[in-house]
Coordinates of C-alpha atoms in Angstrom, one line a residue:
X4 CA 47.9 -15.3 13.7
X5 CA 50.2 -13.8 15.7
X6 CA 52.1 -11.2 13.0
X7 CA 50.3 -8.0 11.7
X8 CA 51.1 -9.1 8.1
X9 CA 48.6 -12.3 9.1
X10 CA 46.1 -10.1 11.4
X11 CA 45.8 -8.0 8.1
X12 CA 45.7 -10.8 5.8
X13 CA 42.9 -12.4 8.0
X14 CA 41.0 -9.7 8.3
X15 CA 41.0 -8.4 4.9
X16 CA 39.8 -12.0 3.6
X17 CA 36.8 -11.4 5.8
X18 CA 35.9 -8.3 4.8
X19 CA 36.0 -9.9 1.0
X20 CA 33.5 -12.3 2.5
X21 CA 31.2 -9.8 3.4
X22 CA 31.6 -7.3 0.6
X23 CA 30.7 -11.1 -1.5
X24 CA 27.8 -12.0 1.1
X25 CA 26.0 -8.2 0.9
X26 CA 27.1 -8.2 -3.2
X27 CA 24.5 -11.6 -2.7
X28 CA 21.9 -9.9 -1.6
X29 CA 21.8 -6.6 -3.5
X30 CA 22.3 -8.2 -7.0
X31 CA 19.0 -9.7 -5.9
X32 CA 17.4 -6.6 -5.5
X33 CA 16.5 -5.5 -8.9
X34 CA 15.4 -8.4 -10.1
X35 CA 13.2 -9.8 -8.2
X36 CA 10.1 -8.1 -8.9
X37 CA 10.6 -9.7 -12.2
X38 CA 11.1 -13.2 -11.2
X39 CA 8.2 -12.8 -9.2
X40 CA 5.8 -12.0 -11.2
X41 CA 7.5 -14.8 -13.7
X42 CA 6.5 -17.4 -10.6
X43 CA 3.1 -16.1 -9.4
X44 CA 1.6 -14.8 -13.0
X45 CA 0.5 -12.1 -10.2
X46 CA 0.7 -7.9 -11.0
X47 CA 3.6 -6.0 -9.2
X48 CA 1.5 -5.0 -6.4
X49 CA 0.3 -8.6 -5.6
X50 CA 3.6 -10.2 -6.1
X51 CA 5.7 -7.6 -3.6
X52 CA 3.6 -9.1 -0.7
X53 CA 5.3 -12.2 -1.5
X54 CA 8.2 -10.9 -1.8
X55 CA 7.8 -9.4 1.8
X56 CA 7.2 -12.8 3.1
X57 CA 10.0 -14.0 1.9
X58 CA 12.4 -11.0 4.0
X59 CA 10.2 -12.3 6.4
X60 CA 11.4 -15.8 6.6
X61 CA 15.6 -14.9 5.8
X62 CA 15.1 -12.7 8.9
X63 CA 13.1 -15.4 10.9
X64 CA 16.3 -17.6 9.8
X65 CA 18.9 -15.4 11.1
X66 CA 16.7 -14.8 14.3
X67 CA 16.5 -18.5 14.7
X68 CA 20.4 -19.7 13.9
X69 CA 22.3 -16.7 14.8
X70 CA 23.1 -18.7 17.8
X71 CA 23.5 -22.2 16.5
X72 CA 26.3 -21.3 14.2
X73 CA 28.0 -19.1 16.9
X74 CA 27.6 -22.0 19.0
X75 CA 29.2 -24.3 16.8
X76 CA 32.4 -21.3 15.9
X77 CA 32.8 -22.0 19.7
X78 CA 32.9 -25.5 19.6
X79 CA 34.7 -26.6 16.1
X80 CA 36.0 -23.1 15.4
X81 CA 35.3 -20.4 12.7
X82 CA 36.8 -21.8 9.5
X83 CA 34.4 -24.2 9.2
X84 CA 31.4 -22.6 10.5
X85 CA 32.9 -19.4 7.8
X86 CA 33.3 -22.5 4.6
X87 CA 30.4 -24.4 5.1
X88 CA 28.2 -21.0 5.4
X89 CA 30.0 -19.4 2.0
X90 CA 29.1 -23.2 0.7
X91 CA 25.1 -23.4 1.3
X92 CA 24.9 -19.6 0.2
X93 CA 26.6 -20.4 -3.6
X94 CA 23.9 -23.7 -2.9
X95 CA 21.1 -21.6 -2.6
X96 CA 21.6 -18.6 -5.1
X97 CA 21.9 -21.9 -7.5
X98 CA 18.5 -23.1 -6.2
X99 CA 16.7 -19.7 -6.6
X100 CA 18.5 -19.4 -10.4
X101 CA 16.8 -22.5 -10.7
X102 CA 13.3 -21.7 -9.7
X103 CA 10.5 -23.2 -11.1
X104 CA 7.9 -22.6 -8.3
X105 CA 6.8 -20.2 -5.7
X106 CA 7.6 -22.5 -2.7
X107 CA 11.5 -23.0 -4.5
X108 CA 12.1 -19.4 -3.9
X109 CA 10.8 -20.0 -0.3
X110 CA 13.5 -22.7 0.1
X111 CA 16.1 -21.2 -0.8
X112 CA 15.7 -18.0 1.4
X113 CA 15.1 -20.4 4.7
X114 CA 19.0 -21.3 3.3
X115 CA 20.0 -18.2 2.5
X116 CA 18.9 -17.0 5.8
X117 CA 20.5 -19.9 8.0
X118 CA 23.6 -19.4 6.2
X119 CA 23.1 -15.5 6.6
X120 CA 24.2 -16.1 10.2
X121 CA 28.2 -15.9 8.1
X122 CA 28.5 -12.7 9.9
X123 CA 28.2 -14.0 13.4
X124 CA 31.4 -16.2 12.8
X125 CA 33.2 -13.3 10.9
X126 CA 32.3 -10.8 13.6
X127 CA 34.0 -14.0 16.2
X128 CA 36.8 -14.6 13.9
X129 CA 37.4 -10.6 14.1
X130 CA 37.4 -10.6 17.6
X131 CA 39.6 -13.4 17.8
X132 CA 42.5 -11.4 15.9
X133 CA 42.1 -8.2 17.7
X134 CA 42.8 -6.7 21.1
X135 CA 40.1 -5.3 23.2
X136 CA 41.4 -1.6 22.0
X137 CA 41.2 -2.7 18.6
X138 CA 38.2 -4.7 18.3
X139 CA 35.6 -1.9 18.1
X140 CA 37.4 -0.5 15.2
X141 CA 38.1 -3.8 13.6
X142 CA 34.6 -4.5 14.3
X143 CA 33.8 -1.9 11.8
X144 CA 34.4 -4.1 8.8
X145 CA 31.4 -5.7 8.9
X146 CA 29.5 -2.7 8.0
X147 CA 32.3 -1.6 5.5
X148 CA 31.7 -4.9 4.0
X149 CA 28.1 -4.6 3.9
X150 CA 28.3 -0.9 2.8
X151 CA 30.7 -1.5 -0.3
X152 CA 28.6 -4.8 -1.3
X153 CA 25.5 -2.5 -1.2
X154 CA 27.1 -0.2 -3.5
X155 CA 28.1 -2.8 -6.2
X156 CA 25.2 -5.6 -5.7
X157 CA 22.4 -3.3 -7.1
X158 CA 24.5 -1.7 -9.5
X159 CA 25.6 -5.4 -11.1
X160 CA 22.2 -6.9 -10.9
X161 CA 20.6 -4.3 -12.9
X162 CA 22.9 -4.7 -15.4
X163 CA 22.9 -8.2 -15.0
X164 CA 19.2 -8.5 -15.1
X165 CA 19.2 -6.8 -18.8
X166 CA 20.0 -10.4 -19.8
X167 CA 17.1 -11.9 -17.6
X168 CA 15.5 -12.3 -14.3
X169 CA 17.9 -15.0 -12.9
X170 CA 21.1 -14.0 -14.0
X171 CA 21.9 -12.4 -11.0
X172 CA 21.4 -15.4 -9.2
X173 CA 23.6 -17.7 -11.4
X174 CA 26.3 -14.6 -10.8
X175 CA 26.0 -14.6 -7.0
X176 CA 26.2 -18.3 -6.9
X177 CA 30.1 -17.8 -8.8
X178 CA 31.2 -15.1 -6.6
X179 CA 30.0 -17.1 -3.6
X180 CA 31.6 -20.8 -4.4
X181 CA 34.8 -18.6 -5.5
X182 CA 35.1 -17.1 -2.2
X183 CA 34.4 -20.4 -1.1
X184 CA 37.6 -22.4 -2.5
X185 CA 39.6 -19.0 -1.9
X186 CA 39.1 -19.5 2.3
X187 CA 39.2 -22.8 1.8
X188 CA 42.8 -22.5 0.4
X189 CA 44.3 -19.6 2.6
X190 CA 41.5 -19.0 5.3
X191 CA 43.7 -20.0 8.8
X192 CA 41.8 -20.9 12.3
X193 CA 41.7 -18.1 15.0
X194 CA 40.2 -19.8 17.7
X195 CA 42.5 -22.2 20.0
X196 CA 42.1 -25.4 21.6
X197 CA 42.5 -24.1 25.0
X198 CA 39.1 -21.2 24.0
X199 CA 36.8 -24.3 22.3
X200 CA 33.9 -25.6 24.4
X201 CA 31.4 -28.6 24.3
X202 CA 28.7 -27.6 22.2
X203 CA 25.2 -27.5 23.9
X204 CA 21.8 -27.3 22.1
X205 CA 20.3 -25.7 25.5
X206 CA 22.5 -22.2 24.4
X207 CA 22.5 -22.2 21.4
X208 CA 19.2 -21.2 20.5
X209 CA 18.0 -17.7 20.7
X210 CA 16.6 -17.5 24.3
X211 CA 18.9 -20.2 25.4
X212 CA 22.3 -17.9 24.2
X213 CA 20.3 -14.7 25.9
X214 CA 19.8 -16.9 29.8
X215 CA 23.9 -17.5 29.1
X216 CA 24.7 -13.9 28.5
X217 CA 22.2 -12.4 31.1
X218 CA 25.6 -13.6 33.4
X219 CA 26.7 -10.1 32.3
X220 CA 24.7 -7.7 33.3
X221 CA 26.2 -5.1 31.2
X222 CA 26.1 -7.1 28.4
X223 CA 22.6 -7.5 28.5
X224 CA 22.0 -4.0 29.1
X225 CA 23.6 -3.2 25.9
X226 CA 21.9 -6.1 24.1
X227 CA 18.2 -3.9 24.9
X228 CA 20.0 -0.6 23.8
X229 CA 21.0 -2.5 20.2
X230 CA 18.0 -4.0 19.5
X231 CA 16.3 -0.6 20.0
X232 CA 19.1 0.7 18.1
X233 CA 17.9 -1.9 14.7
X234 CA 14.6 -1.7 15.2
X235 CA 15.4 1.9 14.5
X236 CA 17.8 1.8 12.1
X237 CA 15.7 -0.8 9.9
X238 CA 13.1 2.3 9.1
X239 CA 16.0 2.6 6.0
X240 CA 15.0 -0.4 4.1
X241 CA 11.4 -0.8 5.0
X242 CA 10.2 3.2 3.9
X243 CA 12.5 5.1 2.2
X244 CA 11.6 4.1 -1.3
X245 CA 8.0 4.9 -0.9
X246 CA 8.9 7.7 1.7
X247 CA 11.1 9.9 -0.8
X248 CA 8.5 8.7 -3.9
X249 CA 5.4 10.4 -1.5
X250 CA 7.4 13.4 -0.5
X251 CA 9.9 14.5 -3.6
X252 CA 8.4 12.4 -6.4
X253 CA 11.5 10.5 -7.1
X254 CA 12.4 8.1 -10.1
X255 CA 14.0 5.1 -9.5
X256 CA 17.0 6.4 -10.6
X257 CA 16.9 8.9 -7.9
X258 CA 16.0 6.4 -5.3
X259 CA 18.9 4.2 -6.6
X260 CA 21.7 7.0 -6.5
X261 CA 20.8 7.9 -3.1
X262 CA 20.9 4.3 -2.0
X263 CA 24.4 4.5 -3.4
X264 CA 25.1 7.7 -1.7
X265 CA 24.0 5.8 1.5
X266 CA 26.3 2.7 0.9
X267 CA 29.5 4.5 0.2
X268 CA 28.7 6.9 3.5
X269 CA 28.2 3.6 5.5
X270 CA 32.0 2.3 4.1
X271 CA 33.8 5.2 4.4
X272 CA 32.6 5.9 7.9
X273 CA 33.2 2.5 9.2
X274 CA 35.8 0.8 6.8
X275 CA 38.1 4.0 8.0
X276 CA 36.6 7.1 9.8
X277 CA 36.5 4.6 13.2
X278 CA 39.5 3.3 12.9
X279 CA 40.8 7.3 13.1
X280 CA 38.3 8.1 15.8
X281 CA 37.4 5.1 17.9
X282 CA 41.5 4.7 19.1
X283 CA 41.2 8.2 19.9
X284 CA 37.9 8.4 21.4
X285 CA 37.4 5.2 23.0
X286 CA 34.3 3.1 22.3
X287 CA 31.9 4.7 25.0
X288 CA 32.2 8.4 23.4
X289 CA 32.6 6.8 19.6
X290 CA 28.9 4.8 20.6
X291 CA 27.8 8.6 21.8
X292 CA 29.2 10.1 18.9
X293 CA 27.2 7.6 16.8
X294 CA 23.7 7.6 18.7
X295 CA 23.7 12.0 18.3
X296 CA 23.8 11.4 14.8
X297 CA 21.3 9.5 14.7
X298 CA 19.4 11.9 16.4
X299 CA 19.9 14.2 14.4
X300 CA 19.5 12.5 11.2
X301 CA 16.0 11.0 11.9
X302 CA 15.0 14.2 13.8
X303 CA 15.9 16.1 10.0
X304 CA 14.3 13.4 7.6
X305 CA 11.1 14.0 9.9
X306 CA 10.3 16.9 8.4
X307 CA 12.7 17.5 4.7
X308 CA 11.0 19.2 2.7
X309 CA 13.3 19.6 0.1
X310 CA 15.9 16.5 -1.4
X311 CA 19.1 18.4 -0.7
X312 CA 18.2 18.4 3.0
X313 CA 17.5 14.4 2.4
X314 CA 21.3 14.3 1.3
X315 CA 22.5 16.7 4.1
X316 CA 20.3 13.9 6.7
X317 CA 21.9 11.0 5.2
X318 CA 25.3 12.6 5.9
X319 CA 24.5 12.1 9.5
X320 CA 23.0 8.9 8.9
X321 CA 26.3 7.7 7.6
X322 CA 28.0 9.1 10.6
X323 CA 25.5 6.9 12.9
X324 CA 27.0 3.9 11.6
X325 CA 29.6 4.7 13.8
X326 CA 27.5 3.3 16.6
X327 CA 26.9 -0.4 15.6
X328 CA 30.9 -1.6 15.3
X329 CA 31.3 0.7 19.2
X330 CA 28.3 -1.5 20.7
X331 CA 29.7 -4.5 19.0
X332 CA 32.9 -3.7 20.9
X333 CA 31.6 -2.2 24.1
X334 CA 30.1 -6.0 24.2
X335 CA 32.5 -8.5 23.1
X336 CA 35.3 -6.7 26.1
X337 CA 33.3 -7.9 28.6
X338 CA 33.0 -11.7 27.6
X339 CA 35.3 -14.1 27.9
X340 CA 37.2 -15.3 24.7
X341 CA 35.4 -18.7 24.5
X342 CA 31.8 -16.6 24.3
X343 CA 32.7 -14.6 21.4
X344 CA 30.7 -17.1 18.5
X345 CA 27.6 -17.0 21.2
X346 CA 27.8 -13.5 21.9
X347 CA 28.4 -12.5 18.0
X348 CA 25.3 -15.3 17.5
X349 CA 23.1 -13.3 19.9
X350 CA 23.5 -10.2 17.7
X351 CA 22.6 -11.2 15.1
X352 CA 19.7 -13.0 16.1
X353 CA 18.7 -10.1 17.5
X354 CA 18.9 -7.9 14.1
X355 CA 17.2 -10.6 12.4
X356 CA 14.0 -10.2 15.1
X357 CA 14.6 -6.1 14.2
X358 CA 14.2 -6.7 10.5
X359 CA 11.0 -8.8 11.1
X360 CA 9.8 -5.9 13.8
X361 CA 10.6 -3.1 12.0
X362 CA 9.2 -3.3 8.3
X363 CA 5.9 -4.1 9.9
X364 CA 6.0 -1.2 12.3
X365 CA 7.5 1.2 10.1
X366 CA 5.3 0.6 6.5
X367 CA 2.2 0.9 8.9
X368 CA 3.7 3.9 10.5
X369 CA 4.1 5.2 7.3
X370 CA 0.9 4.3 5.4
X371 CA -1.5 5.6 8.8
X372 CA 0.6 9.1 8.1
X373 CA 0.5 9.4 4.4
X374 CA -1.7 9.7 1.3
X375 CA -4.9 12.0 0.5
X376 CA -7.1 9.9 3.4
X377 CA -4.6 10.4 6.5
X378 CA -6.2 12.4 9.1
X379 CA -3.0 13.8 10.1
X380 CA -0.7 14.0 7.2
X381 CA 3.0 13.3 8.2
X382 CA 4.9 10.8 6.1
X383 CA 7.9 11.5 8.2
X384 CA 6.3 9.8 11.0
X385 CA 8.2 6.6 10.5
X386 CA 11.7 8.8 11.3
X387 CA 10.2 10.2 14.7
X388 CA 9.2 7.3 15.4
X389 CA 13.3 5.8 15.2
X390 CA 14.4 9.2 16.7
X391 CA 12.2 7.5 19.7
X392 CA 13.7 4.5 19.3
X393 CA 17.5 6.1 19.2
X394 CA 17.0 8.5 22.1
X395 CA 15.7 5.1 24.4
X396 CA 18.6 3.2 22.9
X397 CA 21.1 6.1 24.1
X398 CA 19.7 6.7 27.6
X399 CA 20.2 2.7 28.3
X400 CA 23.7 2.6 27.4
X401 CA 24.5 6.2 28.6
X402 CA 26.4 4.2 31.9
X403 CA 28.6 2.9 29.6
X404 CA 29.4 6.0 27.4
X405 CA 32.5 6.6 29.8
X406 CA 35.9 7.6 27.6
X407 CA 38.1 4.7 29.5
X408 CA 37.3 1.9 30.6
X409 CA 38.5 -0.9 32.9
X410 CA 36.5 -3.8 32.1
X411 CA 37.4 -7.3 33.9
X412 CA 36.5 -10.0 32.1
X413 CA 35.4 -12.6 34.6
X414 CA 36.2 -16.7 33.0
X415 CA 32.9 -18.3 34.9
X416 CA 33.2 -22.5 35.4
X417 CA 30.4 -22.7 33.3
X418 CA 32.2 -21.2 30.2
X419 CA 35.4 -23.5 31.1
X420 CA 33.3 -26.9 30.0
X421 CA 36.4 -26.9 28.0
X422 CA 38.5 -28.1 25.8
X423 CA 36.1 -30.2 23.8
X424 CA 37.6 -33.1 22.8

């Protein structure tokens, strides 16, 4: 891993596996309604609170294993943790293809869910490749990935679905065993013998990984400020279908475009607009940049009144996700190299606690605010509320918003419990 040519080569293969992984999940998307109602016999509106339940539990998942499999990229390294995780996801897209009862569905998301945690070893394996200058930039793939895959999924699973409600799945599963035998042919190891350590069931476990990383102070200052920062951020997914539908009277078709328009911000901005910025600006004022927009994109979508000022908001919101790859970075510098899989782990287990906070705070933000019996009729609560939420997150990690930094990674005896044999 040494040459650029394989840096580049690595790191593009990963952001395939993302763009694959977030493809999963959106070709889901339109479909599911329908398979729903195919399982339950129940009406739309009864069948989306199952369907709620079930984000529920694949965010529970990722809360719960986000650790466990960064643990174990530690200790065996991130090939396998990447192959085995690319594995149980084409598994379980087969499973929920397969359906034949409520409770099948149910399994397959607690799969879908543990293997979700992919992007803690991708996120390691990306810090393994890079240098600490580059790693907040690199770090951006994983919301290119994500942005791009959220673009495409949707689009393919409506077309997809014209030929039934679980022919999305039965696609997903292909793409994912495809990108399955393609690491495992050409997918190299980035982690070395020297960085591995004992695996140990006492960190690698939500609030066992958090007691290990509370040894940096700064990182678990950060660690607040980011889980702020999804909580906030989250308020995308859980209203903005209902929010837009209250406010403009969009059609799905509106809703879906702007969806789009949202993706393809979210790819361009961290696929290449901070790899131009972030080298020049350093990750501190890049974080800064990303947290004002923010700001100013919930502070707007608080009170639109009109769509094109939507679009002009989600311009700003796209530049926001300039923040998430500059935390990620700001982070992983000040850990040693052996800590990367725990630390990446602890992320995401904390976005997976976010996406079970946030939809149930935000949809009863929304529905106290809105509709003819609201005593106080403001559906753009839900956005103040995250422009809170933002303006918190920035005032915790406004120490660290310095342009350089000299950060001195300290390698503690306890982190050295290696090599494991």
């Amino acid at each position: 891993m040494r040459s650029g040519t394989s840096k580049r080569s690595a790191l593009g293969f990963i952001l395939v596996t993302l763009i694959i992984n977030s493809m999963g999940i959106g070709l889901m998307m339109p479909v599911m309604p329908s398979l729903l109602t195919e399982l339950t016999a129940l009406p739309v509106s009864d069948a989306a609170r199952w369907g709620g339940a079930l984000s529920v539990v694949y965010a529970l998942m990722q809360f719960g294993f986000g650790p466990t499999l960064g643990n174990l990229s530690d200790r065996f390294g991130r090939r396998p943790v990447l192959l085995v995780s690319m594995f149980t996801m084409a598994v379980d897209y087969l499973i929920m293809a397969l359906s034949w009862h409520l409770a099948v569905l149910f399994v397959g998301r607690v799969l879908s869910g543990v293997a979700g945690a992919t992007f803690s070893a991708a996120s390691a394996y990306i810090a393994d490749v890079s240098s600490k200058e580059d790693r907040a930039k690199n770090f951006g793939l994983v919301g290119a990935g994500f942005g791009v895959g959220f673009v495409l999924g949707p689009m393919i699973g409506g077309f997809l679905g014209e030929f039934g409600p679980r022919a999305p799945f039965y696609a997903a599963a292909a793409l994912s065993f495809v990108n399955f035998l393609f690491g495992f042919f050409v997918l190299p190891e980035t982690l070395t013998q020297e960085n591995k350590r004992a695996f140990d069931w006492k960190r690698a476990n939500p609030l066992g990984a958090l007691k290990q990383i509370s040894e940096y102070p700064a990182v678990r200052t950060l660690l607040l400020a980011v889980f702020l920062f999804d909580i906030a951020h989250y308020v995308y997914p859980a209203v903005w279908s209902y929010y837009v539908e209250e406010v403009f009277a969009w059609t799905p078709g509106d809703i879906g475009l702007s969806l789009a328009f949202v993706g393809i911000g979210f790819a361009f901005v961290q696929g290449y607009l901070i790899r131009v910025l972030e080298p020049k600006l350093g990750p501190g004022r890049t974080l800064m940049a990303g947290l004002s927009a923010n700001l100013l994109a919930f502070a707007g979508l608080s009170f639109a009144f009109s769509g094109w000022q939507v679009y002009a908001m989600v311009s700003f919101a796209a530049l926001g996700a300039l923040a998430t790859p500059a935390f990620t970075g700001l982070m992983s510098n000040r850990i040693p190299d052996n800590a990367q899989g725990e630390l990446q782990g602890l992320i995401a287990s904390a976005a997976g606690l976010s996406m079970v906070v946030s939809p149930f705070v935000m949809t009863q933000v929304f529905s106290h605010f809105s509709g003819p019996d609201a005593a106080i009729s403001f559906p753009g609560a839900p956005f103040a509320l995250a422009w809170v939420l933002i303006l918190a997150s920035m005032l915790i990690a406004l120490p660290f918003m310095r342009l350089q930094e000299k950060v001195t990674v300290v390698q503690k005896s306890a982190d050295r419990e290696t090599p494991a044999e």
